[in-house]
Amino acid sequence: MDAEIRSKIAKGTLGGVILSTMLYVLSQSFFYAEPGYIYHVRTVTGNEAIVTEIGYKFYPFGRYNSWKRAMTVQAASGAIKHAITAEKDQDAASASLPPMSIMFLDQVDAKAEATVRFSIPTDEEGFLKLAHEYRSPENLLRTALLPAFKETLQANASLMTAEEYYAGGRTEFNAEFEHQMNNGIYLVKREEVVVRSLKTASASANAALGSEQEEYGKDTKTIFVVRKVLDAGGLPQRKTQRFTDFGITVVSALITDMNPNQKFIERMQLKQKASADRAIAREQRVQEEEQRLLVIARGEREVAERQAQAKVDQIQKTTEAETDKQLAITGAEKLKAEAEIHRETAQINFEKAIIEAKTQRTLADAEAYQKEVILQADNALAQKLDAEIRIQQLWAQAYAKRQVPMNVFGNGGSAGGAPVGNDYETKAFMQMLTLDAAKRLNYERDVVKQ
């Protein structure tokens, strides 16, 4: 019974050992290939291989190193604290540094923040050459990529002054950094150059000279210039990047920030203030000049307006005087014409009166002659008859209107017994008047024969 138990225990132990051995062998023979990585696999037989496909890979009792296809070297403030990643990278995949200290051409130091991304070769020959040389990504970053990053950034700073950088050379600085990371660092030499100033300073203390002051001071200055060393063909000579010999390329090279020292910042602030003051003074001078020109223009305009108004007044007065003159001439001519018309009218009326007088006289003469002829012809019988008829009419009218008493008393028709005012007396009176008129009208009623 004990033997049987011991046999079962021995079989169980053997099975466990076999299972453990199999699990160990499996754990040491398979790994999972992540995306974005290249794996350098070495087997127990001494063979090497690279794995680029994603998934589980078999390497019986071998070794492997994982290399990220793209490695990043970054110099930035708080790069570790504020890092943002889409996935957890291995420490060997990138290098994070504090801001790099660089020195510009004009001896101004600054803290630069930059990022460079490198791509390693994916072909078998190039990758194995890289893996044999550096053996691990850590060695590649520490001995090749980080030194190249630092050296290129510092060399790039020596090509430009800090004032040129902040005066508009930022884009050129960034472009040169990327070119040197890809193609190599320029070989340069630093020279002192004497530059003649285009603007000369003038004194202002001699009041007797006014604006024509004498020039003073030097009109030259010494500056430092970095010149690129050229080869026989006129092309800049470069110090090649060591990592390019292993097929490593630069994907991107960016300078994200530049912080100069505090003294330079203060100096730049003073220059900015001075520049702003000059700009303000220039604008004020332009404004004063504009004001002066405005005053001149306004004065000229007022003078022109006065001249124009005076000319208008002169023209108006001249026009009015000419109009008055023409009106006076017209009035005189009108009066003259009216006088001439009146004279001619008077002459015509005078001549008309003469003609009318002559006509009246002629008519009177004709009428007198006619009457004379008539009187001579009938001895003025018509006139006599008209006079006699008129006399009779007058006597008849007087008789019809006589005043008689309402009642008359008498003895009849005798002459001696009638009262005063009777018809008999009236009749006797009328007879007497008739006789008197007949005497006065004693004319020949017969028509005289001619």
C-alpha positions as CSV (number, residue, x, y, z in Angstrom):
1,M,0.0,0.0,0.0
2,D,2.8,2.4,0.9
3,A,4.6,1.4,-2.3
4,E,1.6,2.3,-4.4
5,I,1.3,5.7,-2.7
6,R,5.0,6.4,-3.2
7,S,4.6,5.4,-6.9
8,K,1.7,7.9,-7.4
9,I,3.6,10.6,-5.6
10,A,6.7,10.0,-7.8
11,K,4.5,10.1,-10.9
12,G,2.9,13.3,-9.8
13,T,6.2,14.9,-9.0
14,L,7.6,13.9,-12.4
15,G,4.5,15.3,-14.1
16,G,4.9,18.6,-12.3
17,V,8.5,18.8,-13.2
18,I,7.8,18.1,-16.8
19,L,5.0,20.7,-16.8
20,S,7.2,23.3,-15.1
21,T,9.9,22.5,-17.6
22,M,7.5,22.9,-20.5
23,L,6.2,26.2,-19.1
24,Y,9.7,27.5,-18.6
25,V,10.7,26.5,-22.1
26,L,7.6,28.2,-23.5
27,S,8.2,31.4,-21.5
28,Q,11.8,31.5,-22.8
29,S,10.9,30.8,-26.4
30,F,8.0,33.3,-27.2
31,F,7.5,37.1,-26.9
32,Y,4.9,39.5,-28.2
33,A,6.1,42.0,-30.8
34,E,4.6,45.5,-30.2
35,P,3.7,47.9,-33.0
36,G,6.3,50.7,-33.6
37,Y,9.2,48.6,-32.5
38,I,12.0,46.6,-34.1
39,Y,13.3,43.5,-32.3
40,H,16.9,42.2,-32.4
41,V,16.6,38.4,-31.8
42,R,19.5,36.1,-31.0
43,T,19.0,32.3,-30.6
44,V,20.9,29.7,-28.7
45,T,22.4,28.5,-32.0
46,G,24.1,31.9,-32.6
47,N,21.7,33.1,-35.3
48,E,20.4,36.7,-35.5
49,A,17.2,38.0,-36.9
50,I,15.0,41.1,-36.8
51,V,11.3,41.1,-36.1
52,T,9.1,43.9,-37.5
53,E,5.7,42.1,-37.6
54,I,3.2,42.4,-34.8
55,G,2.3,39.3,-32.8
56,Y,3.9,36.4,-30.9
57,K,7.3,35.4,-32.0
58,F,9.3,32.2,-31.2
59,Y,13.0,32.4,-30.1
60,P,14.0,29.1,-28.4
61,F,16.2,30.0,-25.4
62,G,17.4,33.1,-27.1
63,R,17.6,36.8,-26.3
64,Y,16.0,39.9,-27.9
65,N,16.3,43.7,-27.6
66,S,13.4,46.1,-28.5
67,W,14.3,49.2,-30.5
68,K,11.7,51.9,-31.0
69,R,11.5,52.8,-34.7
70,A,11.6,56.6,-33.8
71,M,13.5,58.0,-30.9
72,T,13.1,61.5,-29.4
73,V,15.5,63.8,-27.8
74,Q,13.9,66.7,-26.1
75,A,15.1,69.6,-24.0
76,A,12.2,71.4,-22.3
77,S,11.2,72.9,-19.0
78,G,9.3,70.3,-16.9
79,A,9.6,67.7,-19.6
80,I,9.1,64.8,-17.2
81,K,6.5,66.5,-15.0
82,H,4.3,67.6,-17.9
83,A,5.0,64.8,-20.3
84,I,2.0,63.8,-22.5
85,T,2.2,60.3,-24.1
86,A,-0.4,58.3,-26.0
87,E,1.1,55.0,-24.7
88,K,3.7,54.0,-22.1
89,D,7.1,54.1,-23.7
90,Q,10.2,52.4,-22.5
91,D,12.8,54.6,-20.9
92,A,15.1,53.8,-23.7
93,A,12.7,55.1,-26.4
94,S,13.4,58.8,-25.7
95,A,15.6,61.2,-23.7
96,S,14.2,64.2,-21.8
97,L,16.6,67.0,-20.8
98,P,16.3,70.3,-19.1
99,P,16.6,73.4,-21.3
100,M,20.0,73.6,-23.0
101,S,22.4,76.4,-22.2
102,I,23.7,78.0,-25.4
103,M,25.8,81.1,-26.2
104,F,25.0,83.4,-29.1
105,L,27.6,85.1,-31.2
106,D,27.4,88.3,-29.2
107,Q,28.2,86.4,-25.9
108,V,24.6,86.3,-24.7
109,D,23.7,83.1,-23.0
110,A,20.2,81.6,-23.2
111,K,18.2,78.6,-22.3
112,A,16.9,76.8,-25.5
113,E,14.1,74.3,-25.6
114,A,14.2,72.0,-28.6
115,T,13.0,68.6,-29.9
116,V,14.6,66.3,-32.4
117,R,13.1,63.0,-33.5
118,F,15.3,60.3,-35.1
119,S,14.3,57.4,-37.2
120,I,16.4,54.2,-37.1
121,P,16.9,51.9,-40.2
122,T,14.4,49.1,-40.7
123,D,16.3,47.0,-43.3
124,E,18.1,44.0,-41.8
125,E,21.7,44.9,-42.8
126,G,21.5,48.5,-41.6
127,F,19.7,47.6,-38.4
128,L,22.1,44.8,-37.5
129,K,25.0,47.2,-38.1
130,L,23.4,49.6,-35.7
131,A,22.7,46.9,-33.2
132,H,26.2,45.6,-33.3
133,E,27.7,49.0,-32.8
134,Y,25.6,50.3,-30.0
135,R,24.1,47.0,-28.7
136,S,21.1,48.8,-27.0
137,P,19.0,51.9,-27.5
138,E,20.3,53.4,-24.3
139,N,23.8,53.3,-25.6
140,L,22.6,54.9,-28.9
141,L,20.9,57.7,-27.1
142,R,23.8,58.3,-24.6
143,T,26.7,58.1,-27.0
144,A,25.4,59.3,-30.3
145,L,22.0,61.1,-30.4
146,L,22.3,63.2,-27.2
147,P,25.8,64.5,-28.0
148,A,24.8,65.3,-31.6
149,F,21.8,67.1,-30.3
150,K,23.7,69.3,-27.9
151,E,26.6,70.0,-30.2
152,T,24.4,71.0,-33.1
153,L,22.2,73.3,-30.9
154,Q,25.3,75.1,-29.5
155,A,27.0,75.3,-32.9
156,N,23.8,76.8,-34.4
157,A,23.7,79.5,-31.7
158,S,27.2,80.7,-32.7
159,L,26.0,81.6,-36.2
160,M,23.8,84.5,-35.0
161,T,23.7,87.2,-32.4
162,A,20.9,87.3,-29.8
163,E,19.8,90.7,-31.2
164,E,19.5,89.3,-34.7
165,Y,17.6,86.3,-33.4
166,Y,15.0,88.6,-31.6
167,A,15.0,91.1,-34.5
168,G,13.5,88.7,-36.9
169,G,16.0,85.9,-37.3
170,R,14.0,83.2,-35.4
171,T,12.9,81.4,-38.6
172,E,16.4,81.4,-40.1
173,F,17.8,80.1,-36.8
174,N,15.3,77.2,-36.7
175,A,15.9,76.3,-40.3
176,E,19.7,76.3,-39.9
177,F,19.3,74.0,-36.8
178,E,17.3,71.5,-38.9
179,H,19.8,71.6,-41.8
180,Q,22.8,71.0,-39.5
181,M,21.0,68.1,-37.8
182,N,20.4,66.5,-41.1
183,N,23.5,67.4,-43.1
184,G,26.2,68.2,-40.6
185,I,27.6,71.1,-38.6
186,Y,29.1,74.0,-40.5
187,L,32.8,74.6,-40.1
188,V,33.0,78.3,-39.3
189,K,35.6,80.9,-38.3
190,R,35.0,84.1,-36.2
191,E,36.3,87.4,-37.5
192,E,36.3,91.0,-36.4
193,V,35.0,93.4,-39.0
194,V,35.1,97.2,-38.9
195,V,31.9,98.6,-40.2
196,R,31.4,102.2,-41.2
197,S,28.2,103.7,-39.9
198,L,25.8,105.3,-42.4
199,K,24.7,107.9,-39.9
200,T,27.1,110.4,-38.5
201,A,26.5,112.2,-35.2
202,S,26.4,116.0,-35.0
203,A,27.1,118.3,-32.2
204,S,24.4,120.6,-30.8
205,A,26.2,122.8,-28.3
206,N,27.3,125.6,-30.6
207,A,24.3,127.9,-30.8
208,A,26.1,130.1,-33.3
209,L,26.1,127.3,-35.9
210,G,22.3,126.7,-35.6
211,S,21.3,123.6,-37.4
212,E,24.6,123.3,-39.3
213,Q,26.6,121.7,-36.5
214,E,29.9,120.0,-36.8
215,E,30.2,116.3,-36.8
216,Y,31.9,114.5,-33.9
217,G,32.8,111.0,-32.8
218,K,33.8,108.0,-34.8
219,D,31.6,106.8,-37.6
220,T,32.9,103.2,-37.5
221,K,32.4,100.3,-35.2
222,T,33.8,96.8,-34.7
223,I,31.5,93.8,-35.0
224,F,32.1,90.0,-34.9
225,V,31.1,88.0,-37.9
226,V,31.1,84.2,-38.2
227,R,31.9,83.1,-41.7
228,K,31.4,79.6,-43.0
229,V,34.5,77.8,-44.3
230,L,34.0,77.0,-48.0
231,D,35.6,74.2,-50.0
232,A,37.2,74.4,-53.4
233,G,33.8,74.3,-55.1
234,G,32.5,77.3,-53.0
235,L,30.2,75.1,-50.8
236,P,30.2,75.2,-47.0
237,Q,32.3,72.5,-45.4
238,R,30.5,70.5,-42.7
239,K,31.3,68.1,-39.9
240,T,29.1,65.1,-40.7
241,Q,26.8,63.7,-38.1
242,R,28.1,60.4,-36.8
243,F,24.7,58.7,-36.5
244,T,24.0,59.1,-40.3
245,D,26.6,56.4,-41.0
246,F,24.3,53.9,-39.5
247,G,21.3,54.9,-41.5
248,I,19.7,57.0,-38.8
249,T,17.7,60.0,-40.2
250,V,16.3,63.1,-38.6
251,V,12.5,63.2,-38.9
252,S,12.0,66.7,-37.4
253,A,14.1,69.2,-35.6
254,L,12.3,72.0,-33.8
255,I,13.3,74.8,-31.5
256,T,10.2,75.6,-29.4
257,D,11.5,78.3,-27.0
258,M,14.4,80.6,-26.3
259,N,14.9,82.4,-23.0
260,P,17.9,84.7,-22.8
261,N,19.6,85.9,-19.6
262,Q,18.0,88.6,-17.4
263,K,20.6,91.2,-18.3
264,F,19.9,90.8,-22.0
265,I,16.2,91.0,-21.3
266,E,16.7,94.2,-19.4
267,R,19.0,95.6,-22.1
268,M,16.4,94.7,-24.8
269,Q,13.7,96.3,-22.7
270,L,15.8,99.5,-22.5
271,K,16.4,99.3,-26.3
272,Q,12.7,98.7,-26.9
273,K,11.9,101.7,-24.7
274,A,14.5,103.8,-26.5
275,S,13.1,102.6,-29.8
276,A,9.6,103.3,-28.7
277,D,10.7,106.7,-27.5
278,R,12.3,107.4,-30.8
279,A,9.3,106.2,-32.6
280,I,7.1,108.4,-30.4
281,A,9.4,111.4,-30.9
282,R,9.5,110.6,-34.7
283,E,5.7,110.5,-34.7
284,Q,5.5,113.7,-32.7
285,R,8.0,115.3,-35.1
286,V,5.9,114.2,-38.0
287,Q,2.8,115.4,-36.2
288,E,4.4,118.8,-35.5
289,E,5.5,118.9,-39.1
290,E,1.9,118.0,-40.2
291,Q,0.6,120.7,-37.8
292,R,3.0,123.2,-39.3
293,L,2.0,122.3,-42.8
294,L,-1.6,122.4,-41.7
295,V,-1.2,125.9,-40.3
296,I,0.5,126.9,-43.5
297,A,-2.1,125.3,-45.6
298,R,-4.9,126.8,-43.5
299,G,-3.3,130.3,-43.8
300,E,-2.9,129.8,-47.6
301,R,-6.5,128.7,-47.7
302,E,-7.7,131.7,-45.8
303,V,-5.6,134.0,-48.0
304,A,-6.9,132.3,-51.1
305,E,-10.5,132.6,-49.7
306,R,-9.9,136.3,-49.0
307,Q,-8.5,136.9,-52.4
308,A,-11.3,134.9,-54.0
309,Q,-13.9,136.9,-51.9
310,A,-12.2,140.2,-52.8
311,K,-12.1,139.1,-56.4
312,V,-15.8,138.2,-56.2
313,D,-16.6,141.6,-54.6
314,Q,-14.5,143.4,-57.2
315,I,-16.2,141.5,-60.0
316,Q,-19.6,142.1,-58.4
317,K,-18.9,145.9,-57.9
318,T,-17.5,146.1,-61.4
319,T,-20.6,144.3,-62.7
320,E,-22.9,146.5,-60.8
321,A,-21.1,149.6,-61.9
322,E,-21.2,148.4,-65.5
323,T,-24.9,147.5,-65.0
324,D,-25.6,151.0,-63.6
325,K,-23.7,152.5,-66.5
326,Q,-25.6,150.5,-69.0
327,L,-28.9,151.3,-67.2
328,A,-28.0,155.0,-67.2
329,I,-27.1,154.8,-70.9
330,T,-30.2,152.9,-71.6
331,G,-32.3,155.4,-69.5
332,A,-30.7,158.4,-71.3
333,E,-31.3,156.8,-74.6
334,K,-34.8,156.0,-73.5
335,L,-35.3,159.7,-72.5
336,K,-33.7,160.8,-75.7
337,A,-35.9,158.5,-77.7
338,E,-39.0,159.7,-75.7
339,A,-38.0,163.3,-76.2
340,E,-37.5,162.6,-79.9
341,I,-40.9,160.9,-80.0
342,H,-42.5,163.7,-78.1
343,R,-40.9,166.2,-80.4
344,E,-42.0,164.3,-83.4
345,T,-45.4,163.8,-81.8
346,A,-45.6,167.6,-81.1
347,Q,-44.5,168.3,-84.6
348,I,-47.1,165.9,-86.0
349,N,-49.8,167.4,-83.7
350,F,-48.7,170.9,-84.7
351,E,-48.9,170.0,-88.3
352,K,-52.1,168.2,-87.6
353,A,-53.5,171.3,-85.8
354,I,-52.4,173.4,-88.7
355,I,-54.1,171.1,-91.1
356,E,-57.2,171.0,-88.8
357,A,-57.2,174.8,-88.5
358,K,-56.8,175.1,-92.3
359,T,-59.5,172.5,-92.6
360,Q,-61.9,174.3,-90.2
361,R,-61.1,177.6,-91.9
362,T,-61.7,176.0,-95.2
363,L,-65.0,174.5,-93.9
364,A,-66.0,177.8,-92.3
365,D,-65.2,179.6,-95.5
366,A,-67.1,177.0,-97.4
367,E,-70.0,177.2,-95.0
368,A,-69.9,181.1,-95.1
369,Y,-69.6,181.0,-98.8
370,Q,-72.5,178.5,-98.9
371,K,-74.6,180.7,-96.6
372,E,-73.6,183.8,-98.6
373,V,-74.5,182.1,-101.8
374,I,-77.8,180.9,-100.3
375,L,-78.6,184.4,-98.9
376,Q,-77.7,185.9,-102.2
377,A,-79.8,183.4,-103.9
378,D,-83.1,183.7,-101.9
379,N,-82.6,187.0,-100.1
380,A,-82.2,185.2,-96.8
381,L,-85.7,184.0,-97.0
382,A,-85.1,180.8,-95.1
383,Q,-83.6,182.6,-92.2
384,K,-86.4,185.1,-92.2
385,L,-89.1,182.4,-92.2
386,D,-87.3,180.5,-89.4
387,A,-87.2,183.7,-87.4
388,E,-90.9,184.4,-88.0
389,I,-91.9,180.9,-87.1
390,R,-89.8,181.0,-83.9
391,I,-91.4,184.4,-82.9
392,Q,-94.9,182.9,-83.4
393,Q,-94.0,179.9,-81.4
394,L,-92.8,182.0,-78.5
395,W,-95.9,184.2,-78.5
396,A,-98.1,181.1,-78.7
397,Q,-96.3,179.5,-75.8
398,A,-96.5,182.7,-73.8
399,Y,-100.2,183.1,-74.5
400,A,-100.9,179.5,-73.5
401,K,-99.2,180.1,-70.1
402,R,-100.7,183.4,-69.3
403,Q,-102.3,184.0,-65.8
404,V,-106.0,184.7,-65.8
405,P,-108.5,185.1,-63.0
406,M,-110.7,182.3,-62.0
407,N,-113.9,184.4,-62.2
408,V,-114.4,187.4,-64.4
409,F,-117.5,189.6,-64.1
410,G,-118.5,192.1,-66.8
411,N,-121.3,193.4,-68.9
412,G,-120.6,191.3,-71.9
413,G,-118.5,191.8,-74.8
414,S,-118.3,195.5,-74.8
415,A,-115.0,197.1,-74.6
416,G,-116.0,199.5,-72.0
417,G,-117.6,197.3,-69.5
418,A,-115.2,194.3,-69.3
419,P,-112.9,193.9,-66.3
420,V,-109.1,194.0,-66.5
421,G,-107.5,190.8,-67.8
422,N,-110.2,189.4,-70.0
423,D,-109.7,187.8,-73.4
424,Y,-110.5,190.9,-75.3
425,E,-107.7,192.8,-73.7
426,T,-105.3,189.9,-74.3
427,K,-106.3,189.7,-77.9
428,A,-105.8,193.4,-78.4
429,F,-102.4,193.1,-76.8
430,M,-101.4,190.3,-79.1
431,Q,-102.5,192.2,-82.1
432,M,-100.4,195.0,-81.1
433,L,-97.4,192.8,-80.7
434,T,-98.1,191.2,-84.0
435,L,-98.1,194.5,-85.7
436,D,-94.9,195.4,-84.0
437,A,-93.3,192.2,-85.2
438,A,-94.6,192.6,-88.7
439,K,-92.9,196.0,-88.7
440,R,-89.6,194.5,-87.6
441,L,-90.0,191.6,-90.0
442,N,-90.7,193.8,-92.9
443,Y,-88.8,191.8,-95.4
444,E,-89.2,190.8,-99.0
445,R,-90.6,187.3,-99.1
446,D,-90.2,186.9,-102.8
447,V,-87.2,184.9,-104.1
448,V,-84.9,187.1,-106.0
449,K,-84.1,185.7,-109.4
450,Q,-80.4,185.3,-110.1
